[in-house]
Short mmCIF file of C-alpha atoms in Angstrom, two decimals:
data_model
loop_
_atom_site.label_atom_id
_atom_site.label_comp_id
_atom_site.label_asym_id
_atom_site.label_seq_id
_atom_site.Cartn_x
_atom_site.Cartn_y
_atom_site.Cartn_z
CA MET A 1 40.02 -18.61 -12.27
CA PHE A 2 36.55 -19.17 -10.97
CA SER A 3 34.05 -16.34 -11.17
CA PRO A 4 31.90 -15.76 -8.11
CA ILE A 5 28.54 -17.47 -8.24
CA LYS A 6 25.71 -15.01 -7.89
CA ASN A 7 23.62 -15.85 -4.86
CA ILE A 8 20.21 -15.51 -6.49
CA LYS A 9 17.99 -18.31 -5.33
CA VAL A 10 16.41 -20.55 -7.92
CA TYR A 11 12.85 -19.73 -6.84
CA GLU A 12 13.66 -16.01 -7.22
CA GLN A 13 14.73 -16.65 -10.81
CA VAL A 14 11.49 -18.50 -11.47
CA ILE A 15 9.49 -15.55 -10.08
CA GLU A 16 11.58 -13.13 -12.16
CA GLN A 17 10.80 -15.08 -15.34
CA ILE A 18 7.07 -15.14 -14.60
CA LYS A 19 7.15 -11.39 -13.87
CA GLU A 20 8.92 -10.76 -17.16
CA MET A 21 6.22 -12.67 -19.01
CA ILE A 22 3.60 -10.50 -17.32
CA ASP A 23 5.55 -7.34 -18.14
CA LYS A 24 5.78 -8.37 -21.81
CA GLY A 25 2.10 -9.23 -21.90
CA THR A 26 2.68 -12.95 -22.60
CA LEU A 27 0.80 -13.70 -19.38
CA LYS A 28 -2.34 -11.74 -18.61
CA LYS A 29 -4.97 -11.61 -15.88
CA GLY A 30 -6.87 -14.89 -15.67
CA ASP A 31 -4.34 -16.80 -17.82
CA LYS A 32 -3.37 -20.35 -16.95
CA LEU A 33 0.29 -20.98 -16.16
CA PRO A 34 2.12 -23.94 -17.70
CA SER A 35 1.88 -27.09 -15.56
CA GLU A 36 4.47 -27.70 -12.85
CA ARG A 37 5.98 -30.43 -15.03
CA ASP A 38 6.23 -28.10 -18.04
CA LEU A 39 7.80 -25.39 -15.89
CA VAL A 40 10.37 -27.91 -14.62
CA GLU A 41 11.27 -28.77 -18.22
CA GLN A 42 11.22 -25.23 -19.61
CA LEU A 43 13.18 -23.63 -16.77
CA GLN A 44 15.45 -26.61 -16.09
CA VAL A 45 15.12 -26.42 -12.34
CA SER A 46 13.89 -28.83 -9.69
CA ARG A 47 10.23 -29.38 -9.00
CA ALA A 48 10.82 -28.20 -5.41
CA SER A 49 12.04 -24.80 -6.65
CA ILE A 50 9.01 -24.46 -8.93
CA ARG A 51 6.68 -25.26 -6.04
CA GLU A 52 8.41 -22.75 -3.78
CA ALA A 53 8.06 -20.04 -6.41
CA LEU A 54 4.40 -20.87 -7.04
CA ARG A 55 3.58 -20.86 -3.32
CA ALA A 56 5.23 -17.51 -2.89
CA LEU A 57 3.26 -16.08 -5.81
CA GLU A 58 0.11 -17.53 -4.31
CA VAL A 59 0.75 -15.86 -0.95
CA ILE A 60 1.34 -12.45 -2.49
CA GLY A 61 -1.93 -12.95 -4.34
CA LEU A 62 -0.58 -13.05 -7.88
CA ILE A 63 -1.75 -16.54 -8.75
CA GLU A 64 -4.40 -18.89 -7.51
CA CYS A 65 -4.11 -22.67 -7.50
CA ARG A 66 -7.39 -24.31 -8.46
CA GLN A 67 -7.53 -27.93 -7.34
CA GLY A 68 -7.20 -30.24 -10.36
CA GLU A 69 -7.17 -27.34 -12.81
CA GLY A 70 -3.74 -25.80 -12.36
CA ASN A 71 -2.35 -22.37 -11.57
CA PHE A 72 -3.91 -19.17 -12.86
CA ILE A 73 -2.95 -15.51 -12.82
CA LYS A 74 -5.62 -13.98 -10.63
CA SER A 75 -8.14 -11.76 -12.35
CA SER A 76 -8.74 -9.56 -9.33
CA PHE A 77 -6.25 -8.21 -6.82
CA GLN A 78 -8.48 -6.91 -4.13
CA ASP A 79 -6.57 -8.62 -1.37
CA ASN A 80 -3.03 -9.12 -2.62
CA LEU A 81 -1.79 -6.26 -0.49
CA PHE A 82 -3.57 -7.41 2.61
CA GLU A 83 -1.15 -10.10 3.72
CA PRO A 84 2.01 -7.95 3.65
CA LEU A 85 0.22 -4.92 5.07
CA SER A 86 -1.36 -6.83 7.94
CA ILE A 87 1.94 -8.45 8.88
CA MET A 88 3.73 -5.09 8.73
CA PHE A 89 0.96 -3.73 10.89
CA MET A 90 1.56 -6.35 13.56
CA LEU A 91 5.34 -6.14 13.53
CA GLU A 92 5.62 -2.38 13.43
CA GLY A 93 3.07 -2.13 16.21
CA ILE A 94 1.05 0.27 14.12
CA ASN A 95 -1.93 1.51 16.08
CA SER A 96 -5.44 1.86 14.78
CA GLU A 97 -5.17 5.64 14.77
CA GLU A 98 -2.46 5.38 12.13
CA ILE A 99 -4.66 3.26 9.88
CA LEU A 100 -7.58 5.65 10.28
CA GLU A 101 -5.27 8.55 9.46
CA LEU A 102 -4.08 6.86 6.27
CA ARG A 103 -7.61 6.00 5.27
CA LYS A 104 -8.67 9.61 5.75
CA ILE A 105 -5.87 10.93 3.55
CA LEU A 106 -6.70 8.44 0.80
CA GLU A 107 -10.47 8.86 0.95
CA VAL A 108 -10.31 12.64 0.98
CA GLY A 109 -7.98 12.47 -2.04
CA ALA A 110 -10.21 9.95 -3.80
CA SER A 111 -13.35 12.04 -3.35
CA GLY A 112 -11.57 15.06 -4.82
CA LEU A 113 -10.63 12.99 -7.87
CA ALA A 114 -14.10 11.44 -8.12
CA ALA A 115 -15.64 14.94 -8.21
CA LYS A 116 -13.48 15.70 -11.25
CA ARG A 117 -13.94 12.44 -13.11
CA ILE A 118 -17.28 10.87 -12.29
CA THR A 119 -19.48 10.01 -15.26
CA LYS A 120 -23.27 10.42 -15.50
CA GLU A 121 -23.81 6.66 -15.13
CA GLN A 122 -21.60 6.52 -12.05
CA LEU A 123 -23.45 9.48 -10.53
CA MET A 124 -26.72 7.60 -10.94
CA GLU A 125 -25.27 4.58 -9.16
CA LEU A 126 -24.04 6.75 -6.31
CA LYS A 127 -27.44 8.45 -6.03
CA GLU A 128 -29.14 5.08 -5.88
CA ILE A 129 -26.88 4.02 -2.97
CA ILE A 130 -27.73 7.22 -1.07
CA LYS A 131 -31.43 6.50 -1.63
CA ARG A 132 -31.08 2.96 -0.28
CA PHE A 133 -29.29 4.32 2.77
CA GLU A 134 -32.14 6.80 3.36
CA ASP A 135 -34.88 4.19 2.98
CA CYS A 136 -33.30 1.36 4.96
CA GLU A 137 -34.31 0.91 8.58
CA ASP A 138 -32.02 -2.03 9.32
CA GLU A 139 -28.84 -0.67 10.91
CA GLU A 140 -26.74 -3.67 9.93
CA VAL A 141 -27.73 -3.38 6.30
CA ASN A 142 -26.97 0.33 6.54
CA VAL A 143 -23.40 -0.44 7.58
CA THR A 144 -23.02 -2.43 4.34
CA ILE A 145 -24.55 0.34 2.25
CA ASP A 146 -22.26 2.84 3.98
CA LYS A 147 -19.21 0.77 2.98
CA GLU A 148 -20.50 0.46 -0.59
CA PHE A 149 -20.79 4.24 -0.81
CA HIS A 150 -17.17 4.77 0.22
CA TYR A 151 -16.00 1.90 -1.96
CA LYS A 152 -17.73 3.37 -5.05
CA ILE A 153 -16.19 6.81 -4.51
CA ALA A 154 -12.74 5.18 -4.36
CA GLU A 155 -13.53 3.37 -7.61
CA TYR A 156 -14.81 6.52 -9.31
CA SER A 157 -11.56 8.28 -8.44
CA GLY A 158 -10.48 6.63 -11.69
CA ASN A 159 -7.17 5.60 -10.12
CA ALA A 160 -6.90 1.80 -9.80
CA LEU A 161 -3.86 2.07 -7.54
CA ILE A 162 -5.63 4.32 -5.02
CA PHE A 163 -8.72 2.13 -5.25
CA ASN A 164 -6.75 -1.06 -4.49
CA ILE A 165 -4.75 0.39 -1.60
CA LEU A 166 -7.82 2.00 -0.08
CA ARG A 167 -9.69 -1.27 -0.24
CA THR A 168 -6.86 -3.06 1.52
CA VAL A 169 -6.71 -0.36 4.18
CA SER A 170 -10.47 -0.65 4.72
CA ILE A 171 -10.15 -4.41 5.27
CA LEU A 172 -7.38 -3.64 7.77
CA VAL A 173 -9.70 -1.22 9.55
CA ASP A 174 -12.44 -3.84 9.71
CA ASP A 175 -10.02 -6.51 10.79
CA PHE A 176 -8.11 -4.65 13.47
CA ILE A 177 -10.78 -2.39 14.88
CA LYS A 178 -13.09 -5.26 15.62
CA ASP A 179 -15.02 -3.44 18.30
CA ALA A 180 -16.08 -0.95 15.69
CA ARG A 181 -19.17 -3.14 15.48
CA LYS A 182 -20.29 -1.19 18.52
CA LEU A 183 -20.21 1.74 16.20
CA ILE A 184 -23.42 0.39 14.71
CA ILE A 185 -25.24 1.24 17.89
CA VAL A 186 -23.69 4.66 18.00
CA GLN A 187 -24.68 5.12 14.38
CA LYS A 188 -28.27 4.35 15.20
CA GLU A 189 -28.51 7.49 17.28
CA ASN A 190 -26.60 9.47 14.73
CA ARG A 191 -28.26 8.17 11.60
CA GLU A 192 -29.55 11.54 10.52
CA VAL A 193 -26.09 13.07 10.84
CA LEU A 194 -24.51 10.28 8.80
CA PHE A 195 -27.17 10.51 6.12
CA SER A 196 -26.76 14.25 5.72
CA GLN A 197 -22.95 13.86 5.60
CA HIS A 198 -23.20 11.28 2.83
CA LYS A 199 -25.66 13.48 0.99
CA GLU A 200 -23.27 16.43 1.25
CA ILE A 201 -20.44 14.35 -0.24
CA TYR A 202 -22.74 13.22 -3.02
CA VAL A 203 -23.94 16.73 -3.86
CA ALA A 204 -20.37 18.06 -4.00
CA ILE A 205 -19.34 15.24 -6.34
CA GLU A 206 -22.45 15.82 -8.49
CA LEU A 207 -21.48 19.48 -8.82
CA HIS A 208 -17.94 18.34 -9.75
CA ASN A 209 -16.73 20.51 -6.87
CA SER A 210 -13.48 18.86 -5.74
CA VAL A 211 -12.80 21.25 -2.87
CA ALA A 212 -16.28 20.76 -1.40
CA ALA A 213 -16.12 16.97 -1.92
CA ARG A 214 -12.81 16.80 -0.08
CA ARG A 215 -14.09 18.96 2.76
CA ALA A 216 -17.33 16.97 3.10
CA MET A 217 -15.41 13.67 3.17
CA ARG A 218 -12.93 15.06 5.71
CA GLU A 219 -15.70 16.21 8.05
CA HIS A 220 -17.50 12.88 7.69
CA LEU A 221 -14.39 10.85 8.53
CA ASP A 222 -13.43 13.11 11.43
CA TYR A 223 -16.89 12.37 12.79
CA THR A 224 -16.77 8.57 12.35
CA ASN A 225 -13.10 8.26 13.38
CA LYS A 226 -14.00 9.89 16.70
CA TYR A 227 -16.12 6.84 17.46
CA SER A 228 -13.62 4.30 16.13
CA LYS A 229 -10.98 5.71 18.44
CA MET A 230 -13.16 4.99 21.46
CA PHE A 231 -12.43 1.27 21.15
CA MET B 1 -21.19 -39.19 8.57
CA PHE B 2 -18.05 -37.59 7.36
CA SER B 3 -17.56 -33.89 7.90
CA PRO B 4 -16.10 -31.95 5.01
CA ILE B 5 -12.37 -31.51 5.19
CA LYS B 6 -11.43 -27.86 5.16
CA ASN B 7 -9.24 -27.09 2.21
CA ILE B 8 -6.60 -25.08 4.03
CA LYS B 9 -3.18 -25.89 2.69
CA VAL B 10 -0.47 -27.01 5.09
CA TYR B 11 1.84 -24.11 4.24
CA GLU B 12 -1.01 -21.69 4.97
CA GLN B 13 -1.37 -23.21 8.43
CA VAL B 14 2.37 -22.81 9.01
CA ILE B 15 2.14 -19.13 8.01
CA GLU B 16 -0.91 -18.69 10.25
CA GLN B 17 0.98 -20.09 13.25
CA ILE B 18 3.96 -17.82 12.64
CA LYS B 19 1.62 -14.84 12.29
CA GLU B 20 -0.06 -15.74 15.58
CA MET B 21 3.30 -15.82 17.32
CA ILE B 22 4.03 -12.35 15.94
CA ASP B 23 0.62 -11.11 17.01
CA LYS B 24 1.16 -12.44 20.54
CA GLY B 25 4.63 -10.92 20.68
CA THR B 26 6.42 -14.28 20.96
CA LEU B 27 8.26 -13.42 17.74
CA LYS B 28 9.56 -9.89 17.29
CA LYS B 29 11.50 -7.92 14.69
CA GLY B 30 15.01 -9.36 14.24
CA ASP B 31 14.19 -12.62 16.06
CA LYS B 32 15.52 -15.93 14.82
CA LEU B 33 12.95 -18.53 13.82
CA PRO B 34 13.32 -22.14 14.98
CA SER B 35 15.34 -24.26 12.53
CA GLU B 36 13.55 -26.03 9.68
CA ARG B 37 14.06 -29.32 11.53
CA ASP B 38 12.54 -27.94 14.74
CA LEU B 39 9.60 -26.51 12.82
CA VAL B 40 9.01 -29.92 11.21
CA GLU B 41 8.93 -31.51 14.66
CA GLN B 42 6.88 -28.82 16.39
CA LEU B 43 4.27 -28.43 13.67
CA GLN B 44 4.23 -32.09 12.60
CA VAL B 45 4.26 -31.34 8.91
CA SER B 46 6.59 -32.24 6.06
CA ARG B 47 9.83 -30.41 5.45
CA ALA B 48 8.53 -29.44 1.99
CA SER B 49 5.55 -27.61 3.55
CA ILE B 50 7.84 -25.78 5.96
CA ARG B 51 10.08 -24.70 3.09
CA GLU B 52 7.11 -23.51 1.03
CA ALA B 53 5.87 -21.44 3.94
CA LEU B 54 9.30 -19.96 4.61
CA ARG B 55 9.83 -19.06 0.95
CA ALA B 56 6.47 -17.35 0.82
CA LEU B 57 7.30 -15.35 3.94
CA GLU B 58 10.64 -14.45 2.40
CA VAL B 59 9.00 -13.15 -0.77
CA ILE B 60 6.52 -10.95 1.08
CA GLY B 61 9.49 -9.59 3.00
CA LEU B 62 8.60 -10.87 6.45
CA ILE B 63 11.66 -13.02 6.98
CA GLU B 64 15.16 -13.16 5.59
CA CYS B 65 17.19 -16.32 5.19
CA ARG B 66 20.83 -15.76 6.12
CA GLN B 67 23.08 -18.43 4.64
CA GLY B 68 24.29 -20.78 7.36
CA GLU B 69 22.62 -18.76 10.12
CA GLY B 70 18.94 -19.54 9.70
CA ASN B 71 15.73 -17.58 9.22
CA PHE B 72 15.11 -14.24 10.88
CA ILE B 73 12.14 -11.92 11.20
CA LYS B 74 13.28 -8.86 9.27
CA SER B 75 14.01 -5.78 11.28
CA SER B 76 13.06 -3.36 8.54
CA PHE B 77 10.17 -3.53 6.10
CA GLN B 78 11.04 -0.89 3.60
CA ASP B 79 10.47 -3.10 0.62
CA ASN B 80 7.96 -5.71 1.66
CA LEU B 81 5.16 -3.97 -0.18
CA PHE B 82 7.15 -3.45 -3.32
CA GLU B 83 6.79 -6.91 -4.81
CA PRO B 84 2.98 -7.11 -4.63
CA LEU B 85 2.53 -3.47 -5.64
CA SER B 86 4.83 -3.72 -8.64
CA ILE B 87 3.13 -6.89 -9.86
CA MET B 88 -0.30 -5.30 -9.41
CA PHE B 89 1.01 -2.33 -11.31
CA MET B 90 2.01 -4.48 -14.27
CA LEU B 91 -1.13 -6.58 -14.35
CA GLU B 92 -3.64 -3.79 -13.86
CA GLY B 93 -1.84 -1.76 -16.49
CA ILE B 94 -1.60 1.15 -14.09
CA ASN B 95 -0.02 4.13 -15.79
CA SER B 96 2.65 6.35 -14.31
CA GLU B 97 0.19 9.20 -13.90
CA GLU B 98 -1.75 7.09 -11.42
CA ILE B 99 1.37 6.45 -9.32
CA LEU B 100 2.27 10.14 -9.35
CA GLU B 101 -1.28 10.99 -8.30
CA LEU B 102 -1.13 8.57 -5.37
CA ARG B 103 2.27 9.87 -4.33
CA LYS B 104 0.96 13.43 -4.36
CA ILE B 105 -2.00 12.57 -2.14
CA LEU B 106 0.25 10.76 0.35
CA GLU B 107 3.03 13.35 0.38
CA VAL B 108 0.66 16.28 0.79
CA GLY B 109 -1.00 14.43 3.67
CA ALA B 110 2.36 13.52 5.22
CA SER B 111 3.63 17.10 5.14
CA GLY B 112 0.47 18.30 6.87
CA LEU B 113 1.04 15.74 9.63
CA ALA B 114 4.77 16.53 9.85
CA ALA B 115 3.94 20.22 10.38
CA LYS B 116 1.86 19.19 13.40
CA ARG B 117 4.24 16.66 14.90
CA ILE B 118 7.81 17.49 14.01
CA THR B 119 10.23 17.77 16.95
CA LYS B 120 13.03 20.31 17.36
CA GLU B 121 15.69 17.68 16.58
CA GLN B 122 13.86 16.60 13.44
CA LEU B 123 13.54 20.24 12.33
CA MET B 124 17.30 20.64 12.65
CA GLU B 125 17.87 17.58 10.49
CA LEU B 126 15.48 18.91 7.86
CA LYS B 127 17.19 22.31 7.91
CA GLU B 128 20.55 20.63 7.42
CA ILE B 129 19.24 18.78 4.34
CA ILE B 130 17.98 22.05 2.87
CA LYS B 131 21.39 23.61 3.45
CA ARG B 132 23.16 20.74 1.71
CA PHE B 133 20.79 21.12 -1.24
CA GLU B 134 21.60 24.84 -1.44
CA ASP B 135 25.37 24.33 -1.24
CA CYS B 136 25.70 21.37 -3.59
CA GLU B 137 26.62 22.02 -7.20
CA ASP B 138 26.51 18.39 -8.37
CA GLU B 139 23.09 17.78 -9.90
CA GLU B 140 23.20 14.03 -9.37
CA VAL B 141 23.97 14.45 -5.68
CA ASN B 142 21.15 16.97 -5.53
CA VAL B 143 18.70 14.37 -6.78
CA THR B 144 19.70 12.19 -3.81
CA ILE B 145 19.36 15.07 -1.35
CA ASP B 146 15.96 15.89 -2.87
CA LYS B 147 14.80 12.32 -2.23
CA GLU B 148 16.14 12.42 1.32
CA PHE B 149 14.15 15.59 2.00
CA HIS B 150 10.88 13.98 0.90
CA TYR B 151 11.73 10.76 2.70
CA LYS B 152 12.35 12.59 5.98
CA ILE B 153 9.06 14.49 5.80
CA ALA B 154 7.25 11.18 5.33
CA GLU B 155 9.09 9.82 8.38
CA TYR B 156 8.29 12.90 10.47
CA SER B 157 4.61 12.47 9.70
CA GLY B 158 4.84 10.15 12.69
CA ASN B 159 2.73 7.56 10.89
CA ALA B 160 4.76 4.41 10.12
CA LEU B 161 2.07 3.07 7.80
CA ILE B 162 2.06 6.20 5.62
CA PHE B 163 5.87 6.26 5.69
CA ASN B 164 6.15 2.65 4.51
CA ILE B 165 3.57 2.93 1.74
CA LEU B 166 5.02 6.21 0.53
CA ARG B 167 8.47 4.72 0.38
CA THR B 168 7.20 1.81 -1.67
CA VAL B 169 5.38 4.15 -4.02
CA SER B 170 8.55 6.22 -4.44
CA ILE B 171 10.51 3.12 -5.41
CA LEU B 172 7.74 2.35 -7.91
CA VAL B 173 8.09 5.85 -9.33
CA ASP B 174 11.86 5.43 -9.68
CA ASP B 175 11.45 1.98 -11.14
CA PHE B 176 8.75 2.63 -13.67
CA ILE B 177 9.46 6.18 -14.72
CA LYS B 178 12.99 5.37 -15.72
CA ASP B 179 13.31 8.28 -18.10
CA ALA B 180 12.82 10.57 -15.15
CA ARG B 181 16.60 10.62 -15.10
CA LYS B 182 16.22 13.17 -17.84
CA LEU B 183 14.53 15.21 -15.18
CA ILE B 184 17.98 15.84 -13.76
CA ILE B 185 18.84 17.96 -16.77
CA VAL B 186 15.56 19.79 -16.56
CA GLN B 187 16.17 20.33 -12.86
CA LYS B 188 19.51 21.93 -13.60
CA GLU B 189 17.77 24.80 -15.31
CA ASN B 190 15.14 24.98 -12.63
CA ARG B 191 17.35 24.58 -9.61
CA GLU B 192 16.42 27.92 -8.11
CA VAL B 193 12.73 27.10 -8.36
CA LEU B 194 13.19 23.70 -6.71
CA PHE B 195 15.29 25.17 -3.93
CA SER B 196 12.75 27.85 -3.12
CA GLN B 197 9.92 25.28 -3.20
CA HIS B 198 11.77 23.05 -0.73
CA LYS B 199 12.51 26.07 1.43
CA GLU B 200 8.82 27.01 1.42
CA ILE B 201 7.85 23.51 2.56
CA TYR B 202 10.48 23.67 5.28
CA VAL B 203 9.38 27.08 6.57
CA ALA B 204 5.72 25.99 6.72
CA ILE B 205 6.66 22.87 8.68
CA GLU B 206 8.91 24.93 10.98
CA LEU B 207 5.96 27.23 11.71
CA HIS B 208 3.83 24.12 12.36
CA ASN B 209 1.46 25.46 9.72
CA SER B 210 -0.22 22.36 8.28
CA VAL B 211 -2.29 24.17 5.70
CA ALA B 212 0.74 26.01 4.31
CA ALA B 213 2.87 22.85 4.38
CA ARG B 214 0.24 20.96 2.41
CA ARG B 215 -0.12 23.76 -0.11
CA ALA B 216 3.65 24.13 -0.57
CA MET B 217 4.07 20.37 -1.09
CA ARG B 218 1.15 20.30 -3.54
CA GLU B 219 2.61 23.12 -5.62
CA HIS B 220 6.04 21.51 -5.59
CA LEU B 221 4.71 18.14 -6.76
CA ASP B 222 2.49 19.70 -9.41
CA TYR B 223 5.67 21.31 -10.72
CA THR B 224 7.84 18.17 -10.73
CA ASN B 225 5.03 15.86 -11.91
CA LYS B 226 4.66 18.07 -14.97
CA TYR B 227 8.15 16.99 -16.02
CA SER B 228 7.69 13.33 -15.08
CA LYS B 229 4.65 13.15 -17.32
CA MET B 230 6.69 14.22 -20.32
CA PHE B 231 8.33 10.82 -20.49
#
């Protein structure tokens, strides 16, 4: 009797094997993968299947193909969630309000965690960002400093998963709410408000007061989201 | 003078074109893609490039290839974030505490939103789940009902983005905290506690009391996470 042949595609098996090597620690961040030819020999599959698997891993942001050098496990994953999230966004017809809502939940959570876990060195970095925001007169530069402030709080949450998802969501916000650039003008009038909101978040985190940090972040995002929703 | 040739790979261009069609609404959920041969003709690229692009889209969960039928835009995206998230998880060495922390932030947020937005029909469904949980003596079935309860609240948050990410995170929890099966035994002893916690969440949502719903969910997850961390 014949036994049924399992319908797992060859490229899926290749991906599975690479994932297993990562799980076991044989392959680490930044490591070079064997050459396509070596993979063909080791895995005993066609070159086409190897290429399909590698392309797929490239698209999900696991590996990067450097011309003439070979394939490497990426050392940073800041955007490997972006592709699937942005496509889901388009297909599910998710509106910008939903993204802003998710961002708020994550950022409020992250600032609560940051208040608990921030180190002295990290506090100094955060203080320095606040200072730059206060001193800077250029509104466009201020938008960058503003982002850096939020980005650092996500990092100081001490949770790499939250940090990575939040970063992806922020790119989505920038990408899909394009007219938010107009926000810069709005911000100009409201600079004092924004500065004092950032300061309040900072002070709460400095005092390691999670509840206050969450509240300050929530109020700040309610304020900025109001403008984002106008577009 | 020559102008520099942009190093965009052919398969990336194919993906870009498919994404554009989705963005414009030419391709929708469940739609069939043109055949590989048609794509080769329309896009004027090699069959190998088309296949690479299609495989990549399959891996990120955008399309599914049905044997003998062709390629279709998926109609559900419940697992298209799983692959990149689980790989990131392995490579970043994210620990299970970090996943549980993220899940808590998202679930607490989702229950606050559900309390605001839940409809009468949805409330009845939620009530019915609670009833089944109360009546059921089989602990393994109860674990499934428990999951359904949390899953429904995420859905009733009315935010498809939060729902999808939360679902992916829950699969991650199930996948990486394998010993959580032991939790079933623990739950047996604590069944009354779990039931009353679920009931409390339900009542808060029924009263459209966001603050209470968030608090009840937070307390419930603090309780269950305590056990998950033991493994």
